[in-house]
Amino acid sequence: MIPYGRQDISEDDIAAVIDILRSDFLTQGPTIERFERMVAEQCGVRHAVAVSNATAALHIACLALDLGPGDLAWTSPNTFVASANCALYCGADVGFVDIDPVSWNLSVERLAERLAEAERAGRLPKVLVPVHFSGRSCDMAAIGELARRYGIAVIEDASHAIGASLGGQPVGACPHSDCTVFSFHPVKIVTTGEGGVITTNSDDLAGKLRMLRSHGITRDRSLMRQQDPAPWVYEQLDLGYNYRMTDIQAALGASQMDRLSPFIQRRRELAARYGEVLAGLPLTLPQSEGLWESSWHLYVVRLRLEAIGLTHRAAFEALRKAGIGVNLHYTPVHLQPYYRDLGFSEGDFPQAERYAAEAITLPLYPGLKEAEQDYIGETLRSLLT
């Protein structure tokens, strides 16, 4: 089976982890700060805060922006459930904004319409979570302008997008958002095993995030309420969580970050080659990039069902039977049983639903061989024509 995604672990990565296992710090040591600096430098941002996973990152980003009961957060329905769940963890309500039919990201046009409607209804979201689906940035300048106009905080969910850029500026620089969240799961572009990072230019927000990831505890004397605290004293100032990353994870991540550029280059080469291999087939391919320089976490095609005489499921199962580990990213979040129980239903977000009825994620990762890519193309050609 050719998987849809796979980590790429080098001997240097293994050596970096072994070095930590032989060191004095397995967690809460200096390697975490080194990894954070590498991510911050890559993104051109003031702060990077490492946590145990991207779901934890989204959760404490919402908390740090004071999202809570009675508040509302909006995100895209075309995402993993964590992009919506993070608001529910805070006791807030969740809504969605339909996707653009070309980019498959959150639609700026629909966002503008929904914000105007929400303002008239007196129920604006407090937080917006745009998702950079498959590694392609949302139109953050337009989203940021709308957010400023309506007084909304913005968390970029860039779980797919480390190494991506828009107009030459790295995703994660946060010129149009309060913060950005990255994922380092094994199928992502860079891995720490499990892990996440939040980037921000706000000193205050970074301080809140660091406290929330570690039980709400501080040892910073300038923040303590005691006067002249004893050397052993720490204070819990907030209800935080144990969302810390380990030095073992950070060592792997730091080693992987050294190869971010070749990882991205290879993904872009394979994505361009897919365009050649799949040319002429009854498929809608990902849009050419222009100003958007995708990190190509995923390569998603859409079946032109009216032209192939197959159902979505039949095509998917035939590819799996042929040893191609295709996947679907994503079933729209609002159609998950839990969210149906909250009142969402089919027809709420038609573009996301139409997309999910046609989409198939093809294998894409640096170790994918060109012969395997040719086989994928040949199998699709045989199946669809």
Tab-separated table of C-alpha atoms in Angstrom, residues 18-365:
chain	number	residue	atom	x	y	z
A	18	ILE	CA	19.499	9.586	21.136
A	19	ASP	CA	21.545	12.584	22.261
A	20	ILE	CA	18.598	13.799	24.322
A	21	LEU	CA	18.084	10.372	25.866
A	22	ARG	CA	21.680	10.562	27.076
A	23	SER	CA	21.350	14.140	28.311
A	24	ASP	CA	20.226	15.672	31.594
A	25	PHE	CA	16.854	16.858	30.267
A	26	LEU	CA	14.144	14.690	28.765
A	27	THR	CA	11.566	17.451	29.220
A	28	GLN	CA	11.454	21.141	30.230
A	29	GLY	CA	15.015	21.540	28.992
A	30	PRO	CA	16.856	23.799	26.527
A	31	THR	CA	16.061	21.844	23.361
A	32	ILE	CA	12.459	23.041	23.429
A	33	GLU	CA	13.600	26.665	23.332
A	34	ARG	CA	15.980	25.853	20.466
A	35	PHE	CA	13.135	24.294	18.469
A	36	GLU	CA	10.915	27.283	19.225
A	37	ARG	CA	13.609	29.676	17.973
A	38	MET	CA	13.945	27.695	14.736
A	39	VAL	CA	10.210	27.894	14.072
A	40	ALA	CA	10.108	31.604	14.957
A	41	GLU	CA	13.017	32.346	12.617
A	42	GLN	CA	11.398	30.344	9.813
A	43	CYS	CA	8.190	32.341	10.197
A	44	GLY	CA	9.761	35.726	10.851
A	45	VAL	CA	7.767	36.159	14.060
A	46	ARG	CA	8.625	37.273	17.606
A	47	HIS	CA	7.452	34.238	19.565
A	48	ALA	CA	6.930	30.501	19.065
A	49	VAL	CA	5.405	28.439	21.885
A	50	ALA	CA	5.759	24.645	21.634
A	51	VAL	CA	3.054	22.358	23.007
A	52	SER	CA	2.159	18.669	23.029
A	53	ASN	CA	0.029	18.746	19.868
A	54	ALA	CA	-1.825	21.159	17.583
A	55	THR	CA	-5.177	20.471	19.250
A	56	ALA	CA	-3.690	21.653	22.532
A	57	ALA	CA	-2.309	24.667	20.669
A	58	LEU	CA	-5.745	25.594	19.330
A	59	HIS	CA	-7.284	25.098	22.772
A	60	ILE	CA	-4.948	27.394	24.691
A	61	ALA	CA	-4.909	29.935	21.846
A	62	CYS	CA	-8.672	30.240	22.306
A	63	LEU	CA	-8.264	30.483	26.078
A	64	ALA	CA	-5.534	33.103	25.797
A	65	LEU	CA	-7.870	35.196	23.641
A	66	ASP	CA	-10.520	34.936	26.390
A	67	LEU	CA	-12.985	32.794	24.439
A	68	GLY	CA	-15.504	31.370	26.857
A	69	PRO	CA	-19.151	30.577	27.646
A	70	GLY	CA	-21.556	32.792	25.741
A	71	ASP	CA	-18.990	33.515	23.030
A	72	LEU	CA	-18.959	32.260	19.464
A	73	ALA	CA	-16.127	31.026	17.221
A	74	TRP	CA	-16.288	30.395	13.476
A	75	THR	CA	-14.125	28.132	11.348
A	76	SER	CA	-14.203	26.254	8.040
A	77	PRO	CA	-16.277	23.065	7.689
A	78	ASN	CA	-13.480	21.623	5.503
A	79	THR	CA	-11.032	20.781	8.258
A	80	PHE	CA	-10.204	18.267	10.966
A	81	VAL	CA	-12.616	18.398	13.903
A	82	ALA	CA	-10.019	20.000	16.216
A	83	SER	CA	-10.437	23.359	14.450
A	84	ALA	CA	-13.989	23.481	15.803
A	85	ASN	CA	-13.634	21.429	18.984
A	86	CYS	CA	-11.154	23.918	20.463
A	87	ALA	CA	-13.953	26.457	20.941
A	88	LEU	CA	-16.233	23.897	22.571
A	89	TYR	CA	-13.452	23.038	25.041
A	90	CYS	CA	-13.718	26.672	26.216
A	91	GLY	CA	-17.482	26.497	26.634
A	92	ALA	CA	-18.101	28.646	23.561
A	93	ASP	CA	-20.420	27.972	20.621
A	94	VAL	CA	-19.206	27.067	17.129
A	95	GLY	CA	-20.300	28.184	13.676
A	96	PHE	CA	-18.914	27.637	10.204
A	97	VAL	CA	-18.250	29.654	7.058
A	98	ASP	CA	-18.552	27.814	3.746
A	99	ILE	CA	-15.534	27.282	1.502
A	100	ASP	CA	-14.459	28.875	-1.748
A	101	PRO	CA	-15.199	26.518	-4.687
A	102	VAL	CA	-11.737	27.076	-6.215
A	103	SER	CA	-9.256	27.269	-3.329
A	104	TRP	CA	-11.274	24.993	-0.960
A	105	ASN	CA	-10.333	27.387	1.829
A	106	LEU	CA	-12.740	29.527	3.849
A	107	SER	CA	-14.607	31.842	1.455
A	108	VAL	CA	-13.840	35.518	2.022
A	109	GLU	CA	-16.996	36.486	0.137
A	110	ARG	CA	-19.179	34.285	2.304
A	111	LEU	CA	-17.370	35.473	5.445
A	112	ALA	CA	-18.172	39.090	4.589
A	113	GLU	CA	-21.829	38.209	4.021
A	114	ARG	CA	-22.097	36.225	7.242
A	115	LEU	CA	-20.406	38.930	9.321
A	116	ALA	CA	-22.855	41.525	8.040
A	117	GLU	CA	-25.733	39.182	8.895
A	118	ALA	CA	-24.256	38.434	12.331
A	119	GLU	CA	-23.803	42.125	13.119
A	120	ARG	CA	-27.463	42.811	12.305
A	121	ALA	CA	-28.449	39.873	14.517
A	122	GLY	CA	-26.181	41.036	17.349
A	123	ARG	CA	-24.248	37.755	17.420
A	124	LEU	CA	-20.760	38.300	16.023
A	125	PRO	CA	-18.053	35.703	16.597
A	126	LYS	CA	-15.329	36.561	19.072
A	127	VAL	CA	-12.743	34.330	17.361
A	128	LEU	CA	-12.261	33.248	13.756
A	129	VAL	CA	-10.163	30.163	12.878
A	130	PRO	CA	-9.338	30.189	9.135
A	131	VAL	CA	-7.736	26.910	8.012
A	132	HIS	CA	-4.909	26.828	5.455
A	133	PHE	CA	-6.179	23.673	3.829
A	134	SER	CA	-3.607	21.328	2.230
A	135	GLY	CA	-0.804	23.866	2.768
A	136	ARG	CA	-2.270	26.782	0.790
A	137	SER	CA	-2.780	29.981	2.779
A	138	CYS	CA	-6.178	31.575	3.050
A	139	ASP	CA	-6.440	35.164	1.797
A	140	MET	CA	-5.283	36.507	5.135
A	141	ALA	CA	-5.093	40.168	4.105
A	142	ALA	CA	-8.799	40.170	3.258
A	143	ILE	CA	-9.695	38.087	6.316
A	144	GLY	CA	-7.601	40.308	8.571
A	145	GLU	CA	-9.292	43.439	7.239
A	146	LEU	CA	-12.737	41.994	7.991
A	147	ALA	CA	-11.613	40.848	11.440
A	148	ARG	CA	-10.341	44.321	12.310
A	149	ARG	CA	-13.538	45.932	11.039
A	150	TYR	CA	-15.699	43.733	13.272
A	151	GLY	CA	-13.318	43.441	16.243
A	152	ILE	CA	-12.687	39.693	15.920
A	153	ALA	CA	-9.574	37.818	17.068
A	154	VAL	CA	-7.967	35.528	14.471
A	155	ILE	CA	-6.200	32.196	15.009
A	156	GLU	CA	-4.693	30.835	11.796
A	157	ASP	CA	-4.907	27.050	11.721
A	158	ALA	CA	-1.772	26.337	9.695
A	159	SER	CA	-1.522	22.685	10.708
A	160	HIS	CA	-0.889	21.890	7.022
A	161	ALA	CA	1.234	24.887	6.187
A	162	ILE	CA	4.698	25.074	7.760
A	163	GLY	CA	6.958	26.361	4.990
A	164	ALA	CA	4.125	27.902	2.964
A	165	SER	CA	4.030	31.584	2.070
A	166	LEU	CA	1.746	34.217	0.620
A	167	GLY	CA	3.197	37.042	-1.444
A	168	GLY	CA	6.670	36.104	-0.241
A	169	GLN	CA	5.754	36.294	3.462
A	170	PRO	CA	5.903	33.040	5.471
A	171	VAL	CA	2.736	31.599	6.927
A	172	GLY	CA	3.081	32.074	10.681
A	173	ALA	CA	4.377	35.658	10.516
A	174	CYS	CA	0.959	36.807	11.804
A	175	PRO	CA	0.631	40.204	10.060
A	176	HIS	CA	-3.144	39.704	9.841
A	177	SER	CA	-3.831	37.501	12.876
A	178	ASP	CA	-3.276	37.229	16.598
A	179	CYS	CA	-1.516	33.881	16.315
A	180	THR	CA	-0.878	30.871	14.092
A	181	VAL	CA	-0.979	27.177	14.992
A	182	PHE	CA	1.221	24.510	13.372
A	183	SER	CA	1.025	20.717	13.656
A	184	PHE	CA	3.973	18.314	13.716
A	185	HIS	CA	2.112	15.015	13.497
A	186	PRO	CA	3.995	12.288	11.534
A	187	VAL	CA	2.028	12.821	8.300
A	188	LYS	CA	2.758	16.547	8.369
A	189	ILE	CA	5.674	18.237	6.590
A	190	VAL	CA	7.906	18.288	9.677
A	191	THR	CA	7.285	15.933	12.592
A	192	THR	CA	7.997	15.799	16.307
A	193	GLY	CA	5.981	12.561	16.640
A	194	GLU	CA	3.148	14.524	18.179
A	195	GLY	CA	3.510	18.235	18.712
A	196	GLY	CA	2.312	21.730	17.974
A	197	VAL	CA	3.589	25.295	17.964
A	198	ILE	CA	1.801	28.634	18.290
A	199	THR	CA	3.463	31.694	16.760
A	200	THR	CA	2.580	35.271	17.685
A	201	ASN	CA	4.007	38.785	17.676
A	202	SER	CA	2.266	39.651	20.939
A	203	ASP	CA	4.432	39.534	24.072
A	204	ASP	CA	1.323	39.417	26.252
A	205	LEU	CA	-0.275	36.579	24.305
A	206	ALA	CA	2.965	34.569	24.291
A	207	GLY	CA	3.208	34.923	28.055
A	208	LYS	CA	-0.361	33.680	28.524
A	209	LEU	CA	0.269	30.732	26.214
A	210	ARG	CA	3.422	29.671	28.061
A	211	MET	CA	1.591	29.767	31.362
A	212	LEU	CA	-1.467	27.898	30.061
A	213	ARG	CA	0.653	25.066	28.608
A	214	SER	CA	2.141	24.391	32.047
A	215	HIS	CA	-0.700	24.246	34.603
A	216	GLY	CA	-1.110	28.039	34.760
A	217	ILE	CA	2.042	28.117	36.880
A	218	THR	CA	4.801	30.725	36.902
A	219	ARG	CA	8.199	30.970	38.563
A	220	ASP	CA	8.668	34.505	37.241
A	221	ARG	CA	9.121	36.687	40.350
A	222	SER	CA	7.818	39.751	38.502
A	223	LEU	CA	4.439	38.042	38.007
A	224	MET	CA	4.011	36.580	41.502
A	225	ARG	CA	1.588	38.025	44.016
A	226	GLN	CA	3.781	37.252	47.028
A	227	GLN	CA	6.198	39.897	48.134
A	228	ASP	CA	9.773	38.589	48.312
A	229	PRO	CA	8.885	34.919	47.617
A	230	ALA	CA	11.200	32.189	48.846
A	231	PRO	CA	13.412	30.445	46.247
A	232	TRP	CA	11.203	27.338	46.147
A	233	VAL	CA	7.968	29.225	45.510
A	234	TYR	CA	5.922	28.942	42.331
A	235	GLU	CA	2.425	30.300	41.893
A	236	GLN	CA	-0.562	29.090	39.935
A	237	LEU	CA	-2.134	32.182	38.409
A	238	ASP	CA	-4.568	30.528	36.019
A	239	LEU	CA	-6.249	27.180	35.349
A	240	GLY	CA	-3.756	25.767	32.862
A	241	TYR	CA	-2.974	22.352	31.433
A	242	ASN	CA	-0.083	19.972	31.072
A	243	TYR	CA	0.365	20.635	27.362
A	244	ARG	CA	4.160	20.714	27.376
A	245	MET	CA	6.324	19.320	24.603
A	246	THR	CA	9.236	17.085	25.636
A	247	ASP	CA	12.870	17.653	24.725
A	248	ILE	CA	12.763	14.297	22.927
A	249	GLN	CA	10.073	15.636	20.604
A	250	ALA	CA	11.790	18.994	20.241
A	251	ALA	CA	15.093	17.355	19.277
A	252	LEU	CA	13.381	15.467	16.475
A	253	GLY	CA	11.607	18.637	15.397
A	254	ALA	CA	14.793	20.711	15.382
A	255	SER	CA	16.560	18.107	13.293
A	256	GLN	CA	13.609	17.973	10.891
A	257	MET	CA	13.488	21.771	10.606
A	258	ASP	CA	17.003	21.654	9.156
A	259	ARG	CA	15.427	19.819	6.188
A	260	LEU	CA	12.294	21.929	5.827
A	261	SER	CA	13.469	23.540	2.601
A	262	PRO	CA	14.254	20.274	0.766
A	263	PHE	CA	11.027	18.738	2.113
A	264	ILE	CA	9.008	21.603	0.633
A	265	GLN	CA	10.963	21.580	-2.616
A	266	ARG	CA	10.324	17.865	-3.124
A	267	ARG	CA	6.629	18.224	-2.363
A	268	ARG	CA	6.364	21.043	-4.887
A	269	GLU	CA	8.166	18.974	-7.501
A	270	LEU	CA	5.814	16.042	-6.949
A	271	ALA	CA	2.755	18.303	-7.014
A	272	ALA	CA	3.874	19.815	-10.326
A	273	ARG	CA	4.544	16.341	-11.681
A	274	TYR	CA	1.045	15.204	-10.668
A	275	GLY	CA	-0.255	17.972	-12.919
A	276	GLU	CA	1.532	16.297	-15.823
A	277	VAL	CA	0.703	12.707	-14.863
A	278	LEU	CA	-3.003	13.449	-14.426
A	279	ALA	CA	-3.422	15.778	-17.401
A	280	GLY	CA	-6.512	15.063	-19.480
A	281	LEU	CA	-8.300	12.980	-16.861
A	282	PRO	CA	-11.845	13.838	-15.705
A	283	LEU	CA	-10.491	15.433	-12.525
A	284	THR	CA	-10.389	18.919	-11.055
A	285	LEU	CA	-6.787	19.474	-9.964
A	286	PRO	CA	-5.623	21.902	-7.278
A	287	GLN	CA	-5.461	25.478	-8.496
A	288	SER	CA	-2.098	26.784	-9.735
A	289	GLU	CA	-0.473	28.815	-7.041
A	290	GLY	CA	0.310	32.357	-8.198
A	291	LEU	CA	1.066	34.410	-5.077
A	292	TRP	CA	0.148	31.390	-2.939
A	293	GLU	CA	3.222	29.202	-2.424
A	294	SER	CA	1.741	26.077	-0.904
A	295	SER	CA	3.652	23.691	1.318
A	296	TRP	CA	1.665	20.863	-0.342
A	297	HIS	CA	0.848	18.866	2.751
A	298	LEU	CA	-1.927	17.238	0.704
A	299	TYR	CA	-2.595	16.708	-2.978
A	300	VAL	CA	-6.368	16.582	-3.413
A	301	VAL	CA	-8.243	16.007	-6.668
A	302	ARG	CA	-11.967	16.197	-7.309
A	303	LEU	CA	-13.721	13.590	-9.437
A	304	ARG	CA	-15.899	14.895	-12.243
A	305	LEU	CA	-18.553	12.361	-11.382
A	306	GLU	CA	-20.821	13.217	-14.297
A	307	ALA	CA	-18.010	12.228	-16.676
A	308	ILE	CA	-16.751	8.962	-15.194
A	309	GLY	CA	-19.741	6.701	-14.591
A	310	LEU	CA	-18.519	5.794	-11.106
A	311	THR	CA	-19.625	6.819	-7.660
A	312	HIS	CA	-17.218	8.554	-5.310
A	313	ARG	CA	-17.102	5.496	-3.069
A	314	ALA	CA	-16.541	3.078	-5.962
A	315	ALA	CA	-13.576	5.098	-7.230
A	316	PHE	CA	-12.132	5.383	-3.717
A	317	GLU	CA	-12.449	1.669	-3.030
A	318	ALA	CA	-10.973	0.740	-6.420
A	319	LEU	CA	-7.896	2.849	-5.700
A	320	ARG	CA	-7.501	1.287	-2.263
A	321	LYS	CA	-7.845	-2.178	-3.815
A	322	ALA	CA	-5.067	-1.244	-6.252
A	323	GLY	CA	-2.737	-0.563	-3.310
A	324	ILE	CA	-3.046	3.224	-3.329
A	325	GLY	CA	-3.747	4.563	0.147
A	326	VAL	CA	-6.074	7.385	-0.827
A	327	ASN	CA	-7.966	9.290	1.847
A	328	LEU	CA	-10.663	11.934	2.223
A	329	HIS	CA	-9.817	15.302	3.707
A	330	TYR	CA	-12.412	16.002	5.016
A	331	THR	CA	-15.918	14.953	5.823
A	332	PRO	CA	-17.375	18.390	6.663
A	333	VAL	CA	-17.243	18.905	10.412
A	334	HIS	CA	-20.882	19.980	10.629
A	335	LEU	CA	-21.953	16.555	9.293
A	336	GLN	CA	-20.186	14.611	12.037
A	337	PRO	CA	-22.747	12.995	14.382
A	338	TYR	CA	-21.671	15.125	17.348
A	339	TYR	CA	-22.229	18.335	15.401
A	340	ARG	CA	-25.508	17.097	13.920
A	341	ASP	CA	-26.621	16.676	17.529
A	342	LEU	CA	-25.809	20.368	18.029
A	343	GLY	CA	-28.269	21.268	15.277
A	344	PHE	CA	-26.221	21.289	12.063
A	345	SER	CA	-27.485	19.373	9.049
A	346	GLU	CA	-26.987	18.640	5.363
A	347	GLY	CA	-27.397	21.677	3.154
A	348	ASP	CA	-25.943	24.122	5.693
A	349	PHE	CA	-22.666	24.566	3.809
A	350	PRO	CA	-23.224	23.378	0.242
A	351	GLN	CA	-19.774	24.118	-1.182
A	352	ALA	CA	-18.043	22.071	1.523
A	353	GLU	CA	-20.548	19.254	1.047
A	354	ARG	CA	-20.136	19.247	-2.734
A	355	TYR	CA	-16.365	19.232	-2.335
A	356	ALA	CA	-16.452	16.250	0.054
A	357	ALA	CA	-18.651	14.286	-2.344
A	358	GLU	CA	-15.944	14.527	-5.041
A	359	ALA	CA	-12.587	14.812	-3.263
A	360	ILE	CA	-9.854	12.187	-3.027
A	361	THR	CA	-6.458	12.764	-1.412
A	362	LEU	CA	-3.645	11.147	-3.404
A	363	PRO	CA	-0.312	10.063	-1.872
A	364	LEU	CA	2.187	12.895	-1.460
A	365	TYR	CA	5.315	12.835	0.697
